[in-house]
Every structure is written in structure tokens, then in C-alpha cells.
Tab-separated table of C-alpha atoms in Angstrom:
chain	number	residue	atom	x	y	z
A	1	UNK	CA	-29.431	-5.720	1.306
A	2	UNK	CA	-25.702	-6.157	1.684
A	3	UNK	CA	-24.090	-8.907	-0.381
A	4	UNK	CA	-20.565	-10.147	-0.973
A	5	UNK	CA	-18.405	-8.057	-3.306
A	6	UNK	CA	-20.659	-5.015	-2.891
A	7	UNK	CA	-18.777	-1.997	-4.265
A	8	UNK	CA	-21.043	0.677	-2.781
A	9	UNK	CA	-23.011	1.426	0.332
A	10	UNK	CA	-26.170	-0.418	1.339
A	11	UNK	CA	-29.570	0.836	0.247
A	12	UNK	CA	-30.657	3.707	2.437
A	13	UNK	CA	-33.583	3.327	4.801
A	14	UNK	CA	-33.776	6.956	5.921
A	15	UNK	CA	-33.423	10.386	4.304
A	16	UNK	CA	-30.335	11.095	6.398
A	17	UNK	CA	-28.594	7.977	5.107
A	18	UNK	CA	-29.538	8.927	1.559
A	19	UNK	CA	-27.927	12.340	2.012
A	20	UNK	CA	-24.856	10.660	3.496
A	21	UNK	CA	-24.576	8.457	0.406
A	22	UNK	CA	-24.861	11.544	-1.833
A	23	UNK	CA	-22.121	13.238	0.208
A	24	UNK	CA	-19.930	10.128	-0.086
A	25	UNK	CA	-20.364	10.046	-3.859
A	26	UNK	CA	-19.662	13.768	-4.170
A	27	UNK	CA	-16.532	13.607	-1.995
A	28	UNK	CA	-15.278	10.567	-3.904
A	29	UNK	CA	-15.777	12.357	-7.229
A	30	UNK	CA	-13.742	15.336	-5.979
A	31	UNK	CA	-10.946	13.004	-4.822
A	32	UNK	CA	-10.915	11.246	-8.207
A	33	UNK	CA	-10.664	14.594	-10.011
A	34	UNK	CA	-7.772	15.730	-7.797
A	35	UNK	CA	-5.986	12.400	-8.295
A	36	UNK	CA	-6.396	12.627	-12.067
A	37	UNK	CA	-5.099	16.217	-12.080
A	38	UNK	CA	-2.023	15.295	-10.031
A	39	UNK	CA	-1.391	12.253	-12.241
A	40	UNK	CA	-1.661	14.375	-15.383
A	41	UNK	CA	0.712	16.996	-13.966
A	42	UNK	CA	3.243	14.323	-12.974
A	43	UNK	CA	2.997	12.733	-16.428
A	44	UNK	CA	3.582	16.075	-18.125
A	45	UNK	CA	6.472	16.865	-15.769
A	46	UNK	CA	8.255	13.562	-16.429
A	47	UNK	CA	7.968	13.771	-20.215
A	48	UNK	CA	8.725	17.476	-20.551
A	49	UNK	CA	11.364	18.203	-23.203
A	50	UNK	CA	12.039	21.781	-22.098
A	51	UNK	CA	14.976	22.077	-19.717
A	52	UNK	CA	15.889	25.215	-17.793
A	53	UNK	CA	19.681	25.207	-17.903
A	54	UNK	CA	19.910	28.210	-15.563
A	55	UNK	CA	18.215	26.312	-12.735
A	56	UNK	CA	21.102	25.452	-10.422
A	57	UNK	CA	20.659	23.518	-7.183
A	58	UNK	CA	16.933	24.243	-7.046
A	59	UNK	CA	17.346	27.962	-6.350
A	60	UNK	CA	14.328	28.957	-8.437
A	61	UNK	CA	12.161	26.341	-6.762
A	62	UNK	CA	13.230	27.591	-3.323
A	63	UNK	CA	11.985	31.066	-4.246
A	64	UNK	CA	8.514	29.695	-4.941
């Protein structure tokens, strides 16, 4: 039964809805992992102490 402040989907009443809930949970877990990876990479990029002094005007980045 759906109630106020419900943070998930309603209880399933069919096998198809149950599989849809499993797919939703799986897709959400993949999105959380990607978000955490991007956040970690941004954190490491911002607090990196190594500086490439030969990188001028983004020429190396344009090659990639």
C-alpha cells in the first residue's frame, strides 16, 4: 500500500512488476556507482599536487 513519504515503489502484485522493481534497483545501483566514481575522480583532480608545466593551452588534452 502506498503511503506518504514512501521512498520506494509500491508492493508488487504481479511477477512482471516484481521484475520491474528489480530492474529499477539494479539500474539505480549502477547510477550510484557511476556517480561515486565521477565524484572521486573530480575530488582527486582538484586536490592533485602534480602539475604538468609543459601543458600549454590545453594542447595535450586536445590530442586525447
